[in-house]
JSON list of C-alpha atoms in Angstrom, two decimals:
[
{"chain": "Z", "resi": 1, "resn": "GLY", "atom": "CA", "xyz": [28.16, 82.14, 121.57]},
{"chain": "Z", "resi": 2, "resn": "ASP", "atom": "CA", "xyz": [29.63, 84.43, 119.77]},
{"chain": "Z", "resi": 3, "resn": "GLU", "atom": "CA", "xyz": [33.10, 86.35, 120.58]},
{"chain": "Z", "resi": 4, "resn": "PRO", "atom": "CA", "xyz": [32.49, 90.59, 121.38]},
{"chain": "Z", "resi": 5, "resn": "GLU", "atom": "CA", "xyz": [34.51, 92.23, 118.45]},
{"chain": "Z", "resi": 6, "resn": "ARG", "atom": "CA", "xyz": [37.28, 94.03, 120.58]},
{"chain": "Z", "resi": 7, "resn": "ARG", "atom": "CA", "xyz": [39.43, 96.75, 118.58]},
{"chain": "Z", "resi": 8, "resn": "ARG", "atom": "CA", "xyz": [42.68, 98.33, 119.48]},
{"chain": "Z", "resi": 9, "resn": "LEU", "atom": "CA", "xyz": [41.37, 102.66, 119.52]},
{"chain": "Z", "resi": 10, "resn": "THR", "atom": "CA", "xyz": [45.15, 104.67, 121.26]},
{"chain": "Z", "resi": 11, "resn": "GLU", "atom": "CA", "xyz": [48.26, 102.59, 119.98]},
{"chain": "Z", "resi": 12, "resn": "GLY", "atom": "CA", "xyz": [51.18, 104.74, 122.03]},
{"chain": "Z", "resi": 13, "resn": "LEU", "atom": "CA", "xyz": [49.74, 106.56, 124.51]},
{"chain": "Z", "resi": 14, "resn": "ARG", "atom": "CA", "xyz": [49.56, 104.17, 127.38]},
{"chain": "Z", "resi": 15, "resn": "ALA", "atom": "CA", "xyz": [46.42, 105.59, 128.08]},
{"chain": "Z", "resi": 16, "resn": "LEU", "atom": "CA", "xyz": [43.82, 104.07, 130.63]},
{"chain": "Z", "resi": 17, "resn": "ASP", "atom": "CA", "xyz": [41.31, 105.23, 133.41]},
{"chain": "Z", "resi": 18, "resn": "PRO", "atom": "CA", "xyz": [38.70, 105.79, 130.18]},
{"chain": "Z", "resi": 19, "resn": "ASP", "atom": "CA", "xyz": [35.26, 106.77, 130.89]},
{"chain": "Z", "resi": 20, "resn": "VAL", "atom": "CA", "xyz": [32.54, 106.96, 127.73]},
{"chain": "Z", "resi": 21, "resn": "ARG", "atom": "CA", "xyz": [29.98, 109.76, 127.61]},
{"chain": "Z", "resi": 22, "resn": "ARG", "atom": "CA", "xyz": [26.67, 109.57, 127.59]},
{"chain": "Z", "resi": 23, "resn": "ASP", "atom": "CA", "xyz": [25.97, 110.82, 124.38]},
{"chain": "Z", "resi": 24, "resn": "GLY", "atom": "CA", "xyz": [29.43, 107.39, 123.08]},
{"chain": "Z", "resi": 25, "resn": "LYS", "atom": "CA", "xyz": [30.16, 110.83, 121.42]},
{"chain": "Z", "resi": 26, "resn": "GLN", "atom": "CA", "xyz": [33.51, 111.39, 123.27]},
{"chain": "Z", "resi": 27, "resn": "ILE", "atom": "CA", "xyz": [35.60, 109.83, 125.38]},
{"chain": "Z", "resi": 28, "resn": "THR", "atom": "CA", "xyz": [38.14, 111.08, 128.66]},
{"chain": "Z", "resi": 29, "resn": "TYR", "atom": "CA", "xyz": [41.31, 109.29, 129.42]},
{"chain": "Z", "resi": 30, "resn": "SER", "atom": "CA", "xyz": [44.53, 109.88, 131.44]},
{"chain": "Z", "resi": 31, "resn": "ILE", "atom": "CA", "xyz": [47.55, 110.32, 128.91]},
{"chain": "Z", "resi": 32, "resn": "ASN", "atom": "CA", "xyz": [51.17, 107.78, 130.81]},
{"chain": "Z", "resi": 33, "resn": "ARG", "atom": "CA", "xyz": [53.77, 109.91, 129.80]},
{"chain": "Z", "resi": 34, "resn": "ARG", "atom": "CA", "xyz": [57.37, 109.43, 131.58]},
{"chain": "Z", "resi": 35, "resn": "GLY", "atom": "CA", "xyz": [55.83, 108.80, 135.10]},
{"chain": "Z", "resi": 36, "resn": "THR", "atom": "CA", "xyz": [53.20, 111.85, 134.55]},
{"chain": "Z", "resi": 37, "resn": "GLN", "atom": "CA", "xyz": [49.55, 111.59, 133.53]},
{"chain": "Z", "resi": 38, "resn": "PHE", "atom": "CA", "xyz": [47.60, 114.21, 131.59]},
{"chain": "Z", "resi": 39, "resn": "LEU", "atom": "CA", "xyz": [44.03, 114.49, 131.37]},
{"chain": "Z", "resi": 40, "resn": "ALA", "atom": "CA", "xyz": [42.93, 114.21, 127.67]},
{"chain": "Z", "resi": 41, "resn": "VAL", "atom": "CA", "xyz": [39.40, 113.75, 126.38]},
{"chain": "Z", "resi": 42, "resn": "SER", "atom": "CA", "xyz": [38.97, 112.29, 122.39]},
{"chain": "Z", "resi": 43, "resn": "ASP", "atom": "CA", "xyz": [35.99, 112.50, 119.92]},
{"chain": "Z", "resi": 44, "resn": "VAL", "atom": "CA", "xyz": [34.89, 109.44, 118.33]},
{"chain": "Z", "resi": 45, "resn": "ASN", "atom": "CA", "xyz": [34.56, 109.43, 114.56]},
{"chain": "Z", "resi": 46, "resn": "GLN", "atom": "CA", "xyz": [31.85, 108.05, 112.57]},
{"chain": "Z", "resi": 47, "resn": "GLU", "atom": "CA", "xyz": [33.47, 104.50, 112.31]},
{"chain": "Z", "resi": 48, "resn": "GLY", "atom": "CA", "xyz": [34.10, 104.45, 115.49]},
{"chain": "Z", "resi": 49, "resn": "GLY", "atom": "CA", "xyz": [37.82, 105.22, 116.59]},
{"chain": "Z", "resi": 50, "resn": "LEU", "atom": "CA", "xyz": [39.61, 108.36, 118.22]},
{"chain": "Z", "resi": 51, "resn": "ALA", "atom": "CA", "xyz": [40.91, 111.52, 117.53]},
{"chain": "Z", "resi": 52, "resn": "ALA", "atom": "CA", "xyz": [43.57, 112.55, 118.47]},
{"chain": "Z", "resi": 53, "resn": "PRO", "atom": "CA", "xyz": [43.72, 114.24, 122.03]},
{"chain": "Z", "resi": 54, "resn": "ARG", "atom": "CA", "xyz": [43.12, 117.02, 123.31]},
{"chain": "Z", "resi": 55, "resn": "VAL", "atom": "CA", "xyz": [44.56, 118.00, 127.01]},
{"chain": "Z", "resi": 56, "resn": "LEU", "atom": "CA", "xyz": [42.40, 119.62, 129.27]},
{"chain": "Z", "resi": 57, "resn": "PHE", "atom": "CA", "xyz": [44.54, 119.34, 132.73]},
{"chain": "Z", "resi": 58, "resn": "PRO", "atom": "CA", "xyz": [48.51, 119.91, 130.84]},
{"chain": "Z", "resi": 59, "resn": "THR", "atom": "CA", "xyz": [49.72, 118.56, 134.76]},
{"chain": "Z", "resi": 60, "resn": "PRO", "atom": "CA", "xyz": [54.07, 119.24, 135.11]},
{"chain": "Z", "resi": 61, "resn": "ALA", "atom": "CA", "xyz": [56.48, 116.42, 135.23]},
{"chain": "Z", "resi": 62, "resn": "TYR", "atom": "CA", "xyz": [55.81, 113.64, 137.50]},
{"chain": "Z", "resi": 63, "resn": "GLN", "atom": "CA", "xyz": [51.86, 114.78, 138.38]},
{"chain": "Z", "resi": 64, "resn": "LEU", "atom": "CA", "xyz": [49.38, 113.24, 138.08]},
{"chain": "Z", "resi": 65, "resn": "ALA", "atom": "CA", "xyz": [45.47, 113.28, 136.76]},
{"chain": "Z", "resi": 66, "resn": "GLN", "atom": "CA", "xyz": [43.73, 109.96, 137.23]},
{"chain": "Z", "resi": 67, "resn": "THR", "atom": "CA", "xyz": [40.43, 108.12, 137.50]},
{"chain": "Z", "resi": 68, "resn": "PRO", "atom": "CA", "xyz": [38.55, 111.49, 134.72]},
{"chain": "Z", "resi": 69, "resn": "ARG", "atom": "CA", "xyz": [34.64, 110.28, 135.14]},
{"chain": "Z", "resi": 70, "resn": "TYR", "atom": "CA", "xyz": [31.93, 113.02, 133.30]},
{"chain": "Z", "resi": 71, "resn": "SER", "atom": "CA", "xyz": [29.06, 114.61, 134.66]},
{"chain": "Z", "resi": 72, "resn": "PRO", "atom": "CA", "xyz": [25.71, 113.36, 133.41]},
{"chain": "Z", "resi": 73, "resn": "ASP", "atom": "CA", "xyz": [25.44, 116.12, 131.44]},
{"chain": "Z", "resi": 74, "resn": "GLY", "atom": "CA", "xyz": [29.17, 115.18, 129.70]},
{"chain": "Z", "resi": 75, "resn": "THR", "atom": "CA", "xyz": [29.61, 119.24, 129.85]},
{"chain": "Z", "resi": 76, "resn": "GLN", "atom": "CA", "xyz": [33.07, 118.73, 133.02]},
{"chain": "Z", "resi": 77, "resn": "ILE", "atom": "CA", "xyz": [34.71, 116.05, 134.30]},
{"chain": "Z", "resi": 78, "resn": "ALA", "atom": "CA", "xyz": [35.91, 115.16, 137.99]},
{"chain": "Z", "resi": 79, "resn": "VAL", "atom": "CA", "xyz": [39.91, 113.85, 138.25]},
{"chain": "Z", "resi": 80, "resn": "SER", "atom": "CA", "xyz": [41.95, 112.83, 141.30]},
{"chain": "Z", "resi": 81, "resn": "ALA", "atom": "CA", "xyz": [44.81, 115.27, 140.93]},
{"chain": "Z", "resi": 82, "resn": "TRP", "atom": "CA", "xyz": [48.41, 114.39, 142.06]},
{"chain": "Z", "resi": 83, "resn": "GLN", "atom": "CA", "xyz": [50.43, 117.20, 142.76]},
{"chain": "Z", "resi": 84, "resn": "GLU", "atom": "CA", "xyz": [53.07, 118.95, 143.89]},
{"chain": "Z", "resi": 85, "resn": "GLY", "atom": "CA", "xyz": [53.49, 119.09, 148.06]},
{"chain": "Z", "resi": 86, "resn": "GLY", "atom": "CA", "xyz": [52.24, 115.82, 148.35]},
{"chain": "Z", "resi": 87, "resn": "PHE", "atom": "CA", "xyz": [48.78, 117.03, 147.58]},
{"chain": "Z", "resi": 88, "resn": "ARG", "atom": "CA", "xyz": [46.47, 114.46, 146.44]},
{"chain": "Z", "resi": 89, "resn": "ASP", "atom": "CA", "xyz": [42.91, 116.20, 145.09]},
{"chain": "Z", "resi": 90, "resn": "VAL", "atom": "CA", "xyz": [39.45, 115.59, 143.18]},
{"chain": "Z", "resi": 91, "resn": "TRP", "atom": "CA", "xyz": [39.33, 118.53, 140.82]},
{"chain": "Z", "resi": 92, "resn": "ILE", "atom": "CA", "xyz": [35.82, 119.67, 138.07]},
{"chain": "Z", "resi": 93, "resn": "VAL", "atom": "CA", "xyz": [37.50, 119.66, 134.40]},
{"chain": "Z", "resi": 94, "resn": "ASP", "atom": "CA", "xyz": [34.99, 121.83, 131.76]},
{"chain": "Z", "resi": 95, "resn": "VAL", "atom": "CA", "xyz": [35.36, 119.79, 128.30]},
{"chain": "Z", "resi": 96, "resn": "ALA", "atom": "CA", "xyz": [34.96, 123.14, 126.44]},
{"chain": "Z", "resi": 97, "resn": "THR", "atom": "CA", "xyz": [37.18, 125.90, 127.94]},
{"chain": "Z", "resi": 98, "resn": "GLY", "atom": "CA", "xyz": [39.31, 123.29, 130.65]},
{"chain": "Z", "resi": 99, "resn": "ALA", "atom": "CA", "xyz": [38.86, 125.28, 132.91]},
{"chain": "Z", "resi": 100, "resn": "ARG", "atom": "CA", "xyz": [38.96, 123.17, 136.17]},
{"chain": "Z", "resi": 101, "resn": "ARG", "atom": "CA", "xyz": [38.80, 124.47, 139.83]},
{"chain": "Z", "resi": 102, "resn": "ALA", "atom": "CA", "xyz": [39.22, 122.58, 143.12]},
{"chain": "Z", "resi": 103, "resn": "LEU", "atom": "CA", "xyz": [36.35, 121.04, 144.89]},
{"chain": "Z", "resi": 104, "resn": "THR", "atom": "CA", "xyz": [38.56, 119.17, 147.54]},
{"chain": "Z", "resi": 105, "resn": "HIS", "atom": "CA", "xyz": [42.27, 120.50, 148.68]},
{"chain": "Z", "resi": 106, "resn": "ASP", "atom": "CA", "xyz": [44.04, 119.28, 151.81]},
{"chain": "Z", "resi": 107, "resn": "ARG", "atom": "CA", "xyz": [46.44, 116.16, 153.02]},
{"chain": "Z", "resi": 108, "resn": "ALA", "atom": "CA", "xyz": [43.70, 113.55, 152.99]},
{"chain": "Z", "resi": 109, "resn": "VAL", "atom": "CA", "xyz": [44.17, 110.99, 149.63]},
{"chain": "Z", "resi": 110, "resn": "ASP", "atom": "CA", "xyz": [41.04, 112.00, 147.66]},
{"chain": "Z", "resi": 111, "resn": "LEU", "atom": "CA", "xyz": [40.43, 109.76, 145.21]},
{"chain": "Z", "resi": 112, "resn": "GLN", "atom": "CA", "xyz": [38.26, 108.27, 142.55]},
{"chain": "Z", "resi": 113, "resn": "PRO", "atom": "CA", "xyz": [35.28, 111.05, 141.71]},
{"chain": "Z", "resi": 114, "resn": "SER", "atom": "CA", "xyz": [32.27, 109.90, 140.64]},
{"chain": "Z", "resi": 115, "resn": "TRP", "atom": "CA", "xyz": [28.85, 111.69, 140.07]},
{"chain": "Z", "resi": 116, "resn": "SER", "atom": "CA", "xyz": [25.20, 110.92, 141.48]},
{"chain": "Z", "resi": 117, "resn": "PRO", "atom": "CA", "xyz": [23.10, 110.91, 138.38]},
{"chain": "Z", "resi": 118, "resn": "ASP", "atom": "CA", "xyz": [21.55, 115.03, 138.77]},
{"chain": "Z", "resi": 119, "resn": "GLY", "atom": "CA", "xyz": [24.90, 115.83, 138.60]},
{"chain": "Z", "resi": 120, "resn": "LYS", "atom": "CA", "xyz": [24.27, 117.82, 141.98]},
{"chain": "Z", "resi": 121, "resn": "THR", "atom": "CA", "xyz": [26.65, 116.14, 143.85]},
{"chain": "Z", "resi": 122, "resn": "ILE", "atom": "CA", "xyz": [30.27, 114.52, 144.28]},
{"chain": "Z", "resi": 123, "resn": "TYR", "atom": "CA", "xyz": [31.30, 111.38, 145.58]},
{"chain": "Z", "resi": 124, "resn": "PHE", "atom": "CA", "xyz": [34.63, 109.87, 146.47]},
{"chain": "Z", "resi": 125, "resn": "SER", "atom": "CA", "xyz": [37.26, 108.04, 148.18]},
{"chain": "Z", "resi": 126, "resn": "SER", "atom": "CA", "xyz": [39.07, 109.43, 151.07]},
{"chain": "Z", "resi": 127, "resn": "ASP", "atom": "CA", "xyz": [41.43, 108.57, 153.95]},
{"chain": "Z", "resi": 128, "resn": "ARG", "atom": "CA", "xyz": [40.81, 111.85, 155.32]},
{"chain": "Z", "resi": 129, "resn": "THR", "atom": "CA", "xyz": [40.33, 110.35, 159.52]},
{"chain": "Z", "resi": 130, "resn": "GLY", "atom": "CA", "xyz": [42.66, 107.89, 158.17]},
{"chain": "Z", "resi": 131, "resn": "ILE", "atom": "CA", "xyz": [41.33, 104.45, 156.31]},
{"chain": "Z", "resi": 132, "resn": "HIS", "atom": "CA", "xyz": [39.56, 104.83, 153.09]},
{"chain": "Z", "resi": 133, "resn": "ASN", "atom": "CA", "xyz": [36.15, 105.69, 153.65]},
{"chain": "Z", "resi": 134, "resn": "LEU", "atom": "CA", "xyz": [33.65, 107.34, 150.77]},
{"chain": "Z", "resi": 135, "resn": "TYR", "atom": "CA", "xyz": [32.61, 110.68, 150.83]},
{"chain": "Z", "resi": 136, "resn": "ALA", "atom": "CA", "xyz": [30.46, 113.54, 149.11]},
{"chain": "Z", "resi": 137, "resn": "TYR", "atom": "CA", "xyz": [30.47, 117.19, 147.71]},
{"chain": "Z", "resi": 138, "resn": "ASP", "atom": "CA", "xyz": [27.08, 119.11, 147.08]},
{"chain": "Z", "resi": 139, "resn": "LEU", "atom": "CA", "xyz": [28.03, 121.20, 144.68]},
{"chain": "Z", "resi": 140, "resn": "ASP", "atom": "CA", "xyz": [25.46, 123.81, 145.02]},
{"chain": "Z", "resi": 141, "resn": "THR", "atom": "CA", "xyz": [26.43, 124.50, 148.19]},
{"chain": "Z", "resi": 142, "resn": "ASP", "atom": "CA", "xyz": [30.80, 123.72, 148.60]},
{"chain": "Z", "resi": 143, "resn": "LYS", "atom": "CA", "xyz": [29.83, 121.27, 151.41]},
{"chain": "Z", "resi": 144, "resn": "THR", "atom": "CA", "xyz": [31.15, 117.45, 152.46]},
{"chain": "Z", "resi": 145, "resn": "TRP", "atom": "CA", "xyz": [30.47, 114.57, 154.20]},
{"chain": "Z", "resi": 146, "resn": "GLN", "atom": "CA", "xyz": [30.96, 111.19, 155.11]},
{"chain": "Z", "resi": 147, "resn": "VAL", "atom": "CA", "xyz": [28.80, 108.36, 153.99]},
{"chain": "Z", "resi": 148, "resn": "THR", "atom": "CA", "xyz": [30.15, 105.42, 154.99]},
{"chain": "Z", "resi": 149, "resn": "ASN", "atom": "CA", "xyz": [32.27, 104.43, 158.35]},
{"chain": "Z", "resi": 150, "resn": "VAL", "atom": "CA", "xyz": [34.42, 100.86, 157.28]},
{"chain": "Z", "resi": 151, "resn": "GLU", "atom": "CA", "xyz": [37.12, 100.00, 159.23]},
{"chain": "Z", "resi": 152, "resn": "SER", "atom": "CA", "xyz": [39.20, 97.93, 156.38]},
{"chain": "Z", "resi": 153, "resn": "GLY", "atom": "CA", "xyz": [38.44, 101.01, 153.21]},
{"chain": "Z", "resi": 154, "resn": "ALA", "atom": "CA", "xyz": [36.27, 101.95, 150.64]},
{"chain": "Z", "resi": 155, "resn": "PHE", "atom": "CA", "xyz": [37.08, 103.45, 147.80]},
{"chain": "Z", "resi": 156, "resn": "MET", "atom": "CA", "xyz": [35.39, 103.20, 143.24]},
{"chain": "Z", "resi": 157, "resn": "PRO", "atom": "CA", "xyz": [32.05, 104.94, 144.70]},
{"chain": "Z", "resi": 158, "resn": "GLU", "atom": "CA", "xyz": [29.33, 104.56, 141.64]},
{"chain": "Z", "resi": 159, "resn": "VAL", "atom": "CA", "xyz": [25.52, 105.51, 141.75]},
{"chain": "Z", "resi": 160, "resn": "ALA", "atom": "CA", "xyz": [23.11, 102.87, 140.43]},
{"chain": "Z", "resi": 161, "resn": "PRO", "atom": "CA", "xyz": [21.37, 104.75, 137.26]},
{"chain": "Z", "resi": 162, "resn": "GLU", "atom": "CA", "xyz": [17.92, 105.14, 139.35]},
{"chain": "Z", "resi": 163, "resn": "GLY", "atom": "CA", "xyz": [20.34, 107.65, 142.05]},
{"chain": "Z", "resi": 164, "resn": "ASP", "atom": "CA", "xyz": [19.52, 105.03, 144.93]},
{"chain": "Z", "resi": 165, "resn": "ARG", "atom": "CA", "xyz": [21.60, 103.82, 145.65]},
{"chain": "Z", "resi": 166, "resn": "LEU", "atom": "CA", "xyz": [25.86, 103.69, 146.33]},
{"chain": "Z", "resi": 167, "resn": "VAL", "atom": "CA", "xyz": [28.27, 100.40, 144.88]},
{"chain": "Z", "resi": 168, "resn": "TYR", "atom": "CA", "xyz": [31.87, 100.71, 146.18]},
{"chain": "Z", "resi": 169, "resn": "ILE", "atom": "CA", "xyz": [34.63, 97.80, 146.78]},
{"chain": "Z", "resi": 170, "resn": "GLY", "atom": "CA", "xyz": [35.38, 97.80, 150.03]},
{"chain": "Z", "resi": 171, "resn": "TYR", "atom": "CA", "xyz": [38.53, 95.42, 151.42]},
{"chain": "Z", "resi": 172, "resn": "GLY", "atom": "CA", "xyz": [37.97, 93.40, 153.85]},
{"chain": "Z", "resi": 173, "resn": "SER", "atom": "CA", "xyz": [40.34, 90.06, 155.17]},
{"chain": "Z", "resi": 174, "resn": "GLU", "atom": "CA", "xyz": [39.49, 88.44, 152.73]},
{"chain": "Z", "resi": 175, "resn": "GLY", "atom": "CA", "xyz": [40.87, 90.51, 150.04]},
{"chain": "Z", "resi": 176, "resn": "PHE", "atom": "CA", "xyz": [38.09, 92.99, 147.67]},
{"chain": "Z", "resi": 177, "resn": "ASP", "atom": "CA", "xyz": [34.79, 92.42, 147.41]},
{"chain": "Z", "resi": 178, "resn": "LEU", "atom": "CA", "xyz": [31.78, 94.25, 146.68]},
{"chain": "Z", "resi": 179, "resn": "TYR", "atom": "CA", "xyz": [28.88, 96.79, 148.00]},
{"chain": "Z", "resi": 180, "resn": "GLY", "atom": "CA", "xyz": [26.02, 98.55, 148.45]},
{"chain": "Z", "resi": 181, "resn": "LEU", "atom": "CA", "xyz": [24.09, 100.22, 150.83]},
{"chain": "Z", "resi": 182, "resn": "PRO", "atom": "CA", "xyz": [20.84, 102.75, 150.16]},
{"chain": "Z", "resi": 183, "resn": "ILE", "atom": "CA", "xyz": [21.51, 106.82, 148.81]},
{"chain": "Z", "resi": 184, "resn": "ASP", "atom": "CA", "xyz": [18.80, 108.13, 151.65]}
]
């Protein structure tokens, strides 16, 4: 079979955790520089290359912005950020202005946010019970609830495009596996 074409899009940025906006015209990612990770976006040009990065979350030294994910309409990005004082929280950043707000602010390690297809709910992994489980945050009501109750860890939630299933990576005695559960 034919090998898919692979092309380098960045050089020297130490870019990681990319997510492509639904229209394909912009990419968000983290830039790793000297132990600090910045949230950035780059527009995609007509040739499929990337414009210079625009930093949206200018984190101070040794702080991290990781696993950014676009909202379905592409106007916002959910990101997990480690900040001074040992806080690891979920934030939402406005793509146009860079304005940001914390959805969580607690001693839990809140990771890997993702959006529901309707853009009303953020799913994320958190160790707030001592074990990483999945949680949902309703953007209309500012309410958070626990979605899974596992004994070994649940990570990297993603909602199916139809909005009826949540898939995630679970950790068990034999390593990591892919799991799914219906959303009611």
